[in-house]
Short mmCIF file of C-alpha atoms in Angstrom, two decimals:
data_model
loop_
_atom_site.label_atom_id
_atom_site.label_comp_id
_atom_site.label_asym_id
_atom_site.label_seq_id
_atom_site.Cartn_x
_atom_site.Cartn_y
_atom_site.Cartn_z
CA MET A 1 6.98 -5.43 14.01
CA ILE A 2 6.20 -6.57 10.57
CA HIS A 3 9.37 -6.22 7.94
CA THR A 4 10.19 -7.20 4.81
CA THR A 5 11.91 -10.63 4.86
CA ARG A 6 15.81 -11.05 3.53
CA VAL A 7 14.65 -13.34 1.02
CA THR A 8 12.71 -10.79 -0.89
CA ALA A 9 15.81 -7.90 0.10
CA GLU A 10 18.13 -9.85 -2.20
CA ARG A 11 15.59 -10.08 -4.45
CA ILE A 12 15.03 -6.30 -5.10
CA LYS A 13 18.85 -6.22 -3.72
CA GLN A 14 19.60 -8.24 -7.32
CA TYR A 15 16.90 -6.87 -10.50
CA LEU A 16 18.39 -3.32 -8.85
CA LYS A 17 21.97 -5.13 -10.50
CA GLU A 18 20.10 -5.41 -13.52
CA GLY A 19 18.09 -2.03 -13.69
CA LYS A 20 14.74 -3.16 -12.86
CA ARG A 21 12.53 -2.96 -9.95
CA PHE A 22 10.00 -5.56 -8.15
CA ASP A 23 6.78 -3.75 -10.68
CA GLY A 24 8.55 -4.06 -13.14
CA ARG A 25 9.79 0.25 -13.36
CA LYS A 26 12.67 1.71 -14.22
CA PRO A 27 15.18 3.11 -11.13
CA GLU A 28 14.27 7.05 -11.88
CA ASN A 29 9.79 5.83 -12.24
CA TYR A 30 6.86 6.82 -10.33
CA ARG A 31 4.60 4.44 -9.87
CA LYS A 32 0.78 5.70 -11.67
CA ILE A 33 -0.56 8.28 -10.08
CA GLU A 34 -4.10 10.10 -9.98
CA ILE A 35 -5.08 13.12 -8.13
CA GLU A 36 -8.32 14.19 -7.07
CA LYS A 37 -9.10 16.92 -6.17
CA GLY A 38 -12.42 19.07 -4.27
CA ILE A 39 -12.89 15.70 -1.93
CA SER A 40 -13.81 17.56 1.12
CA ALA A 41 -17.34 19.72 1.51
CA HIS A 42 -16.00 21.14 4.74
CA ALA A 43 -12.36 21.93 3.51
CA GLU A 44 -11.63 25.47 1.89
CA GLY A 45 -9.26 22.74 -0.47
CA SER A 46 -8.98 18.79 -0.88
CA ALA A 47 -7.05 16.51 -2.35
CA ARG A 48 -6.75 12.71 -2.43
CA VAL A 49 -3.45 11.32 -3.93
CA LYS A 50 -3.01 8.14 -5.03
CA ILE A 51 0.59 6.51 -6.18
CA GLY A 52 0.05 2.41 -6.54
CA LYS A 53 -1.37 1.89 -3.91
CA THR A 54 -0.42 4.57 -1.76
CA GLU A 55 -2.93 6.47 -1.41
CA VAL A 56 -3.33 10.44 1.39
CA ILE A 57 -6.18 12.71 1.44
CA VAL A 58 -5.10 16.54 2.65
CA GLY A 59 -7.09 19.29 3.49
CA ILE A 60 -7.20 22.63 3.95
CA LYS A 61 -8.51 24.44 6.77
CA MET A 62 -8.37 27.97 7.24
CA SER A 63 -8.70 30.91 10.64
CA VAL A 64 -7.96 34.52 10.97
CA GLY A 65 -5.92 34.74 13.55
CA GLU A 66 -2.18 37.22 15.18
CA PRO A 67 0.12 37.26 13.39
CA TYR A 68 3.26 36.22 14.77
CA PRO A 69 5.61 39.12 16.67
CA ASP A 70 8.41 38.85 14.28
CA SER A 71 6.00 38.70 10.69
CA PRO A 72 3.33 41.03 11.95
CA ASP A 73 1.73 41.11 7.97
CA LYS A 74 2.70 38.25 6.55
CA GLY A 75 -0.28 34.68 7.74
CA ASN A 76 0.34 31.45 9.51
CA LEU A 77 1.18 27.95 7.87
CA ILE A 78 0.96 25.14 10.19
CA THR A 79 1.62 21.95 8.34
CA THR A 80 0.02 18.15 10.10
CA ALA A 81 0.52 14.79 8.95
CA GLU A 82 -1.36 12.09 10.65
CA LEU A 83 -0.05 8.63 10.25
CA ILE A 84 -2.80 6.51 11.12
CA PRO A 85 -3.40 3.46 12.22
CA LEU A 86 -5.66 2.39 9.99
CA SER A 87 -3.80 3.07 6.87
CA SER A 88 -1.52 -0.05 7.70
CA PRO A 89 -1.26 -3.00 10.44
CA ARG A 90 2.44 -0.80 11.00
CA ILE A 91 1.17 2.46 12.67
CA GLU A 92 0.16 1.99 16.08
CA LEU A 93 -1.73 4.19 18.35
CA GLY A 94 -0.51 6.75 20.20
CA PRO A 95 0.93 10.47 19.87
CA PRO A 96 2.24 11.20 16.93
CA LYS A 97 5.58 8.67 15.49
CA PHE A 98 9.22 10.69 14.47
CA ASN A 99 7.55 9.49 10.86
CA SER A 100 4.24 11.56 10.65
CA ILE A 101 6.28 14.49 12.26
CA GLU A 102 8.87 14.55 9.56
CA ILE A 103 5.59 14.38 7.38
CA GLY A 104 4.72 17.18 8.18
CA ARG A 105 7.93 19.12 8.91
CA LEU A 106 9.24 18.54 5.54
CA VAL A 107 6.46 18.66 3.32
CA ASP A 108 5.54 22.44 5.17
CA ARG A 109 9.64 23.69 4.78
CA MET A 110 8.81 22.72 1.05
CA LEU A 111 6.56 25.26 0.75
CA ARG A 112 7.24 27.81 2.92
CA GLU A 113 11.06 27.88 1.81
CA SER A 114 9.86 28.00 -2.31
CA GLY A 115 7.93 30.55 -1.40
CA PHE A 116 5.06 29.02 -3.19
CA ILE A 117 2.82 31.31 -0.95
CA ASP A 118 2.41 34.30 -0.87
CA PHE A 119 2.31 35.21 2.73
CA LYS A 120 1.79 38.65 2.84
CA GLY A 121 -1.30 37.87 0.96
CA LEU A 122 -2.61 36.34 3.82
CA CYS A 123 -2.30 39.34 6.88
CA ILE A 124 -5.86 41.00 6.41
CA LYS A 125 -4.42 43.92 9.27
CA GLU A 126 -1.05 44.56 9.54
CA GLY A 127 0.52 43.58 12.84
CA GLU A 128 -4.11 42.34 14.42
CA LYS A 129 -5.31 39.67 12.07
CA VAL A 130 -3.71 37.14 9.31
CA TRP A 131 -4.84 34.29 8.14
CA THR A 132 -3.39 30.63 9.45
CA LEU A 133 -3.94 28.44 6.90
CA PHE A 134 -3.90 25.01 8.37
CA VAL A 135 -2.61 22.13 5.94
CA ASP A 136 -3.93 18.62 7.36
CA ILE A 137 -2.28 15.80 5.64
CA TYR A 138 -4.49 11.68 6.58
CA SER A 139 -2.63 8.57 4.97
CA ILE A 140 -5.09 5.74 3.96
CA ASN A 141 -3.26 3.31 2.22
CA ASP A 142 0.78 3.64 3.50
CA ASP A 143 2.82 1.30 0.14
CA GLY A 144 6.26 3.46 0.50
CA ASN A 145 6.73 7.16 -0.59
CA LEU A 146 3.62 9.52 1.54
CA LEU A 147 6.48 12.10 1.83
CA ASP A 148 6.18 12.42 -2.22
CA ALA A 149 3.00 12.24 -2.00
CA ALA A 150 1.45 13.75 0.84
CA ALA A 151 3.26 17.11 -1.01
CA ILE A 152 1.97 16.74 -3.92
CA GLY A 153 -1.77 16.57 -2.64
CA ALA A 154 -0.58 19.96 0.04
CA ILE A 155 -0.17 21.44 -3.40
CA ILE A 156 -3.23 20.62 -5.61
CA ALA A 157 -5.26 20.76 -2.46
CA LEU A 158 -3.88 24.56 -1.79
CA PHE A 159 -3.95 25.39 -5.52
CA ASP A 160 -8.59 24.08 -5.37
CA THR A 161 -9.21 26.42 -2.03
CA LYS A 162 -11.39 29.25 -1.73
CA ILE A 163 -11.29 31.51 0.85
CA PRO A 164 -14.34 31.47 2.66
CA LYS A 165 -15.82 34.63 3.41
CA TYR A 166 -13.79 36.73 6.95
CA ASP A 167 -16.27 39.54 8.36
CA GLU A 168 -14.02 41.25 10.72
CA GLU A 169 -16.60 43.02 12.71
CA SER A 170 -18.19 40.86 14.57
CA ASP A 171 -14.47 38.73 13.68
CA LYS A 172 -16.52 35.65 12.29
CA ILE A 173 -15.78 33.21 9.59
CA LEU A 174 -19.01 33.03 7.78
CA TYR A 175 -17.54 28.80 5.68
CA GLU A 176 -21.28 29.21 3.65
CA GLU A 177 -19.99 31.67 1.92
CA PRO A 178 -16.77 30.74 -0.40
CA THR A 179 -15.63 34.06 -2.22
CA ASP A 180 -14.32 32.68 -5.61
CA GLU A 181 -10.88 34.11 -4.35
CA LYS A 182 -8.22 32.35 -4.50
CA LEU A 183 -5.03 31.63 -2.30
CA PRO A 184 -1.62 33.82 -3.65
CA LEU A 185 0.03 31.81 -4.96
CA SER A 186 3.13 31.21 -6.97
CA LYS A 187 1.88 29.68 -11.04
CA GLU A 188 5.47 27.86 -10.87
CA PHE A 189 5.01 24.94 -7.66
CA PRO A 190 7.29 23.04 -5.87
CA LEU A 191 7.74 19.48 -5.42
CA SER A 192 9.23 17.06 -3.78
CA ILE A 193 11.67 13.93 -4.02
CA THR A 194 12.58 11.75 -2.33
CA ILE A 195 15.56 9.23 -3.56
CA HIS A 196 16.47 6.51 -2.72
CA LYS A 197 19.70 4.22 -2.07
CA ILE A 198 19.68 0.37 -1.96
CA GLY A 199 23.40 -0.56 -2.54
CA ASP A 200 24.93 0.69 -4.99
CA TYR A 201 21.91 1.86 -6.63
CA PHE A 202 19.07 4.59 -6.51
CA ILE A 203 15.30 4.75 -7.35
CA VAL A 204 12.79 7.48 -6.67
CA ASP A 205 9.15 6.58 -5.29
CA PRO A 206 9.72 3.47 -3.88
CA THR A 207 7.48 0.38 -2.42
CA LYS A 208 7.17 -0.17 0.94
CA GLU A 209 9.26 -3.31 0.46
CA GLU A 210 11.78 -0.82 -0.86
CA GLU A 211 11.45 1.89 2.11
CA ASP A 212 12.39 -0.98 4.12
CA ILE A 213 15.33 -1.46 2.67
CA SER A 214 16.32 2.27 1.76
CA GLU A 215 20.01 2.53 3.07
CA THR A 216 19.44 6.59 3.21
CA ARG A 217 17.80 8.69 1.00
CA VAL A 218 17.62 12.39 0.26
CA THR A 219 14.61 14.66 -0.29
CA ILE A 220 14.35 17.58 -2.41
CA GLY A 221 12.08 19.70 -2.32
CA GLY A 222 11.98 22.83 -5.30
CA TYR A 223 11.46 23.25 -8.73
CA GLU A 224 13.24 22.23 -11.56
CA GLU A 225 16.53 24.73 -11.13
CA ILE A 226 16.05 26.11 -7.78
CA VAL A 227 16.19 23.70 -4.60
CA SER A 228 14.56 25.03 -1.49
CA SER A 229 14.97 22.65 0.86
CA MET A 230 16.39 19.46 1.71
CA GLN A 231 16.88 16.06 3.99
CA LYS A 232 18.94 13.46 4.41
CA GLY A 233 17.32 11.14 6.08
CA MET A 234 19.07 7.52 7.87
CA GLU A 235 22.43 6.62 9.08
CA LYS A 236 24.75 5.64 5.83
CA SER A 237 26.59 8.60 4.27
CA LEU A 238 26.79 9.03 0.85
CA ASN A 239 30.30 10.75 -1.36
CA ILE A 240 29.98 13.83 -2.94
CA GLU A 241 30.29 11.92 -6.50
CA GLU A 242 27.34 10.18 -5.10
CA MET A 243 25.12 13.17 -4.20
CA LEU A 244 25.71 15.34 -7.06
CA LYS A 245 23.73 12.22 -9.19
CA VAL A 246 21.33 12.31 -6.58
CA LEU A 247 21.27 16.24 -7.59
CA GLU A 248 20.93 15.43 -11.17
CA ILE A 249 18.42 12.60 -10.69
CA SER A 250 16.10 14.96 -8.66
CA LYS A 251 15.63 17.49 -11.85
CA LYS A 252 15.35 15.29 -14.06
CA VAL A 253 12.35 13.31 -11.94
CA ASN A 254 10.88 16.67 -10.95
CA GLN A 255 10.89 17.68 -14.97
CA LYS A 256 8.38 14.93 -15.31
CA LEU A 257 6.96 14.64 -12.56
CA ARG A 258 5.41 18.35 -12.97
CA LYS A 259 4.07 17.95 -16.33
CA GLU A 260 2.03 15.44 -14.49
CA ILE A 261 1.04 17.08 -12.35
CA GLU A 262 -0.31 20.28 -13.97
CA LYS A 263 -2.22 19.46 -16.02
CA TYR A 264 -5.41 18.82 -12.14
CA ILE A 265 -3.63 22.47 -11.49
CA MET B 1 -47.87 3.36 13.29
CA ASN B 2 -50.76 5.94 13.02
CA TYR B 3 -48.81 8.83 15.14
CA LEU B 4 -45.85 8.89 11.77
CA GLU B 5 -48.15 7.67 8.87
CA ARG B 6 -50.44 11.26 10.34
CA LYS B 7 -47.96 13.81 10.11
CA MET B 8 -45.82 12.32 7.28
CA SER B 9 -46.74 14.18 4.49
CA GLU B 10 -47.13 17.56 6.58
CA PHE B 11 -43.21 17.81 6.93
CA LYS B 12 -40.86 19.67 5.45
CA ARG B 13 -37.59 18.77 5.83
CA PRO B 14 -34.94 21.19 4.95
CA ASP B 15 -32.85 19.21 2.24
CA GLY B 16 -36.56 18.16 1.40
CA ARG B 17 -36.65 14.26 2.64
CA LYS B 18 -39.35 12.63 3.43
CA VAL B 19 -39.46 11.89 6.72
CA ASP B 20 -38.56 8.18 5.85
CA GLU B 21 -36.21 9.04 3.88
CA THR B 22 -32.20 8.68 4.39
CA ARG B 23 -30.38 10.21 2.21
CA LYS B 24 -27.93 9.03 -0.39
CA ILE B 25 -26.35 5.92 1.00
CA ILE B 26 -22.96 4.53 -0.05
CA ALA B 27 -21.11 1.54 0.80
CA LYS B 28 -19.02 -0.34 -0.33
CA VAL B 29 -15.61 -2.53 0.32
CA GLY B 30 -11.96 -2.62 -0.35
CA VAL B 31 -11.09 0.63 -0.51
CA VAL B 32 -7.76 -0.30 1.69
CA PRO B 33 -5.84 -2.05 0.68
CA ASN B 34 -3.51 -3.03 3.55
CA ALA B 35 -6.01 -3.94 5.89
CA ASP B 36 -7.58 -7.24 5.98
CA GLY B 37 -10.74 -5.42 5.41
CA SER B 38 -11.88 -1.92 5.24
CA ALA B 39 -14.97 -0.56 4.16
CA MET B 40 -16.52 3.53 3.17
CA PHE B 41 -20.02 4.30 4.16
CA ALA B 42 -21.88 6.98 3.56
CA PHE B 43 -25.02 9.20 4.79
CA GLY B 44 -25.32 11.35 2.03
CA LYS B 45 -22.42 13.69 3.20
CA THR B 46 -21.08 12.04 5.63
CA VAL B 47 -19.00 9.59 4.58
CA ALA B 48 -17.31 6.66 6.87
CA ILE B 49 -14.16 4.25 6.87
CA ALA B 50 -12.94 1.27 8.82
CA ALA B 51 -10.33 -0.88 8.54
CA VAL B 52 -9.79 -3.99 9.78
CA TYR B 53 -6.66 -5.37 11.00
CA GLY B 54 -6.19 -9.00 13.29
CA PRO B 55 -6.67 -11.13 13.95
CA LYS B 56 -3.49 -10.49 16.59
CA ASN B 57 -1.50 -10.39 19.09
CA MET B 58 -2.93 -8.60 21.95
CA HIS B 59 -0.03 -5.41 22.79
CA PRO B 60 -0.11 -4.70 25.64
CA GLN B 61 0.64 -7.95 27.12
CA HIS B 62 -1.95 -7.06 30.71
CA GLU B 63 -4.28 -6.94 28.03
CA GLN B 64 -4.58 -10.69 26.79
CA ASN B 65 -7.64 -12.77 27.53
CA PRO B 66 -7.44 -16.01 27.85
CA LYS B 67 -10.91 -16.91 27.13
CA GLN B 68 -11.23 -14.71 23.72
CA GLY B 69 -10.07 -12.01 21.42
CA THR B 70 -10.40 -8.85 22.30
CA LEU B 71 -11.92 -6.37 19.34
CA ARG B 72 -10.88 -2.69 19.87
CA CYS B 73 -12.24 -0.24 18.11
CA THR B 74 -10.72 3.08 18.02
CA TYR B 75 -13.35 6.06 16.64
CA SER B 76 -11.14 10.04 14.15
CA MET B 77 -12.80 12.85 12.69
CA ASN B 78 -10.76 14.45 10.43
CA SER B 79 -9.67 18.04 11.51
CA PHE B 80 -10.83 19.25 7.66
CA SER B 81 -14.33 16.84 8.20
CA VAL B 82 -16.23 20.10 10.14
CA GLN B 83 -15.91 23.86 9.48
CA ASP B 84 -14.26 24.52 12.12
CA ARG B 85 -11.02 22.93 11.97
CA ILE B 86 -11.29 20.18 14.41
CA ARG B 87 -7.17 18.97 16.50
CA PRO B 88 -6.00 15.92 15.84
CA GLY B 89 -5.63 13.21 18.10
CA PRO B 90 -7.95 11.10 20.09
CA SER B 91 -10.98 14.07 22.83
CA ARG B 92 -13.09 12.66 24.98
CA ARG B 93 -15.98 12.79 22.25
CA SER B 94 -13.80 9.85 20.41
CA MET B 95 -12.13 7.23 22.60
CA GLU B 96 -16.40 7.59 23.76
CA ILE B 97 -17.75 6.42 20.88
CA SER B 98 -14.52 4.56 20.44
CA GLU B 99 -16.18 2.94 22.58
CA ILE B 100 -20.13 2.38 22.43
CA THR B 101 -19.12 1.30 18.66
CA THR B 102 -16.64 -1.67 20.69
CA TRP B 103 -19.93 -2.50 22.26
CA ALA B 104 -22.73 -1.92 19.16
CA LEU B 105 -20.88 -4.71 17.39
CA SER B 106 -19.45 -7.33 19.67
CA PRO B 107 -22.43 -8.89 19.62
CA VAL B 108 -22.52 -10.21 17.12
CA VAL B 109 -17.84 -10.78 16.21
CA MET B 110 -17.10 -13.72 17.42
CA LEU B 111 -14.14 -14.21 19.10
CA LYS B 112 -14.20 -17.48 21.48
CA ASN B 113 -11.26 -19.30 19.17
CA PHE B 114 -8.63 -16.18 19.24
CA PRO B 115 -7.56 -15.80 22.46
CA ASN B 116 -5.09 -13.48 23.31
CA THR B 117 -5.84 -11.15 20.21
CA VAL B 118 -7.34 -7.98 18.96
CA VAL B 119 -8.97 -7.23 16.30
CA ASP B 120 -8.49 -3.23 15.79
CA VAL B 121 -11.63 -2.03 13.65
CA HIS B 122 -9.73 1.54 13.02
CA ILE B 123 -13.35 3.92 11.95
CA ASN B 124 -11.88 7.29 10.04
CA ILE B 125 -14.62 10.00 9.77
CA LEU B 126 -13.65 11.90 6.14
CA GLN B 127 -16.05 14.48 6.26
CA ALA B 128 -18.86 15.33 8.26
CA ASP B 129 -22.51 15.61 8.11
CA ALA B 130 -23.72 14.51 11.59
CA SER B 131 -24.69 10.62 12.19
CA THR B 132 -21.08 9.65 11.82
CA ARG B 133 -20.99 7.58 14.39
CA CYS B 134 -23.53 5.08 13.07
CA ALA B 135 -22.42 5.88 9.23
CA GLY B 136 -19.09 4.60 11.61
CA ILE B 137 -20.63 1.48 12.93
CA ASN B 138 -21.96 1.05 9.58
CA ALA B 139 -18.73 1.26 7.44
CA ALA B 140 -16.30 -1.15 11.08
CA SER B 141 -19.46 -4.10 10.61
CA MET B 142 -19.15 -4.50 7.28
CA ALA B 143 -14.90 -3.74 6.96
CA LEU B 144 -15.25 -7.24 9.89
CA ALA B 145 -17.08 -8.97 7.75
CA HIS B 146 -15.35 -8.17 4.68
CA ALA B 147 -11.82 -9.63 6.54
CA GLY B 148 -13.88 -12.85 6.76
CA ILE B 149 -13.56 -12.64 11.09
CA PRO B 150 -16.35 -14.67 12.32
CA MET B 151 -19.45 -13.08 13.12
CA LYS B 152 -22.82 -14.21 13.31
CA ASP B 153 -25.02 -11.22 11.78
CA LEU B 154 -23.95 -7.78 11.43
CA VAL B 155 -24.88 -4.47 12.78
CA THR B 156 -26.61 -1.77 11.26
CA SER B 157 -26.90 1.66 12.92
CA ILE B 158 -28.75 4.71 11.81
CA SER B 159 -30.25 7.41 14.02
CA ILE B 160 -33.71 9.17 14.37
CA GLY B 161 -34.31 12.88 14.93
CA LYS B 162 -37.27 13.86 16.92
CA LEU B 163 -37.72 17.94 14.94
CA ASP B 164 -39.97 19.56 16.48
CA LYS B 165 -43.19 16.91 17.33
CA GLN B 166 -42.41 14.96 14.01
CA LEU B 167 -40.10 12.06 13.82
CA VAL B 168 -36.95 12.08 10.56
CA VAL B 169 -35.37 9.18 9.96
CA ASP B 170 -31.22 10.18 9.60
CA VAL B 171 -30.91 13.54 10.86
CA ASN B 172 -27.87 15.33 9.03
CA LYS B 173 -26.02 18.92 10.53
CA LYS B 174 -29.09 21.06 9.83
CA GLU B 175 -31.95 19.24 11.58
CA GLU B 176 -29.79 18.73 14.36
CA ASP B 177 -29.04 22.00 14.65
CA TRP B 178 -33.18 22.33 14.45
CA GLU B 179 -34.63 25.22 17.34
CA GLU B 180 -37.88 25.03 16.32
CA GLY B 181 -40.51 24.26 19.11
CA GLU B 182 -39.88 21.78 21.11
CA GLY B 183 -36.00 22.00 19.65
CA ALA B 184 -33.79 18.30 18.03
CA THR B 185 -33.80 15.14 19.79
CA ASP B 186 -31.48 12.62 18.65
CA ILE B 187 -31.15 8.77 18.84
CA ALA B 188 -28.85 7.35 17.33
CA MET B 189 -29.31 2.93 17.34
CA SER B 190 -28.17 -0.04 16.53
CA PHE B 191 -29.73 -2.92 15.40
CA THR B 192 -28.30 -6.45 13.80
CA GLY B 193 -29.98 -8.16 11.11
CA SER B 194 -32.67 -10.16 13.45
CA GLY B 195 -33.74 -6.99 15.21
CA GLU B 196 -31.05 -7.77 18.66
CA LEU B 197 -31.20 -3.61 19.88
CA THR B 198 -26.32 -3.51 20.71
CA HIS B 199 -26.96 0.32 21.18
CA ILE B 200 -28.86 3.16 21.80
CA GLN B 201 -27.69 7.07 22.56
CA LEU B 202 -30.36 9.66 23.04
CA ASP B 203 -30.04 13.06 23.02
CA GLY B 204 -32.75 15.71 23.56
CA HIS B 205 -36.27 15.04 25.75
CA ILE B 206 -38.83 12.83 24.17
CA SER B 207 -42.14 11.31 25.18
CA ASN B 208 -41.64 6.96 25.77
CA GLU B 209 -44.26 6.66 23.16
CA GLU B 210 -42.72 8.87 20.45
CA LEU B 211 -39.44 6.64 21.56
CA LYS B 212 -40.75 3.63 20.79
CA THR B 213 -41.89 4.81 17.58
CA ALA B 214 -38.32 5.81 16.60
CA ILE B 215 -37.06 2.75 17.69
CA GLU B 216 -40.09 0.69 15.70
CA LEU B 217 -38.88 3.29 12.81
CA GLY B 218 -35.00 3.14 13.17
CA ARG B 219 -35.89 -0.89 13.14
CA ALA B 220 -37.69 -0.67 10.19
CA THR B 221 -35.13 1.09 7.72
CA CYS B 222 -31.73 -0.83 9.16
CA LYS B 223 -33.71 -3.83 7.55
CA LYS B 224 -33.61 -1.37 4.74
CA ILE B 225 -29.24 -0.45 5.56
CA TYR B 226 -28.56 -3.59 5.63
CA GLU B 227 -29.82 -5.30 2.89
CA ILE B 228 -27.27 -2.07 0.70
CA GLN B 229 -24.78 -3.75 3.08
CA LYS B 230 -25.60 -7.45 2.16
CA LYS B 231 -25.37 -6.52 -1.45
CA ALA B 232 -22.05 -4.77 -1.35
CA LEU B 233 -19.85 -6.82 0.48
CA LYS B 234 -21.68 -9.80 -1.82
CA GLU B 235 -20.13 -7.12 -4.57
CA ALA B 236 -16.72 -7.35 -3.26
CA VAL B 237 -16.75 -10.88 -3.82
CA LYS B 238 -17.61 -11.56 -6.95
CA ILE B 239 -15.45 -8.95 -8.59
CA GLU B 240 -12.76 -11.46 -6.58
CA GLU B 241 -13.85 -14.37 -8.51
CA GLU B 242 -13.84 -13.17 -11.70
CA GLU B 243 -10.38 -11.43 -11.69
CA GLU B 244 -9.25 -15.33 -10.93
#
């Protein structure tokens, strides 16, 4: 198993003491973000997101199916993340590992809990037919922070989505004939921001090396003022003061990141 | 080649291409920074990327070969690469294509000096419009070269179709689903630069004579694609030199 060496780990920690990072960034800065949308001809919506050397692609597929019994007038959302071995020497072939399951679930909850998607608007016939949204995330190059990249990709791809024509009589989706109709999304979009703690210091958007030596992390999904989903990961605990600081950082970063992403919508 | 020449002018392909014309080809190396070598290859809307990791220790250990290294190719399609979403994860089809790809590339890869190791080639189809295995093999061959794996030659792959009675080069999805007349015959084949055939698959029905012509046509087209692959590899080296 490839892992960051102790020498590198020590150096990263030493740098953080001086408020610096390996690549010259400040603790609360993201690497350069590049976004492309409409990258896939067969997906209803798609996006490619690069954060530094990290790259993910996200595609949205839509199909028509039955609603769940407890939400007869609401569409469905299924989010999957595939961390493919192509994207890193650390990822082995085989069934999905915890990492990819967690990314899928966290992006799913960010989308669902934030109220970003109006699921009622995805209902075709109550109790019988609703749209199912598949948000599929693929890693292309993993250099840390796949999670936040995946979340941005999902948002952009959803905004990019055009609903295909659905013929109710034959129960067929005419994928060749996309309508101009967009998904029922709210104008304000949620973001997912993961804050890592290394030693006594907090950083966002870790590179792979930083991710390796991170002791604990908190992923916060939502808007500038509102937190709609959250999860702490890894073993080390936080005290209340630290948790409040995390929330403060998340708010600040959310504000800044939002401006950068807005122009792609 | 008379058969081919006679028919060439009469036939109209759905996208207006000449019968011996491929779609627009894009070839690029170095698309996955993490990998030891990587490449992208596109036939029009069919886009494949490949990344090479290795030689590295073979796991599981019982698959180690003490006489030479092992080449292991895996082919997978993105769930949204086609119109009807495919479930992520391996399928019978993708497992067969993985093996076929390994067989297509093995003859040129020289792993004698790397006993007990494996060279992993991961192929991912980002977008599919038929001929995905050919695009995958082309990308994989370039990625292996980019990774500096000792090779005798590159491998180049192309699909030849027979639509009704007409042979065409580089089949797209519309042509693959051709139903008029005799329907569609799809022949995927791969050649080394020196012209050895390392892979061929056929679905449909075709006479012996026509198949011979199809193979000749495939060989001629692969020669052209081979030059494109070579050019992309050379360009990558040039850029790296400039950066230094």
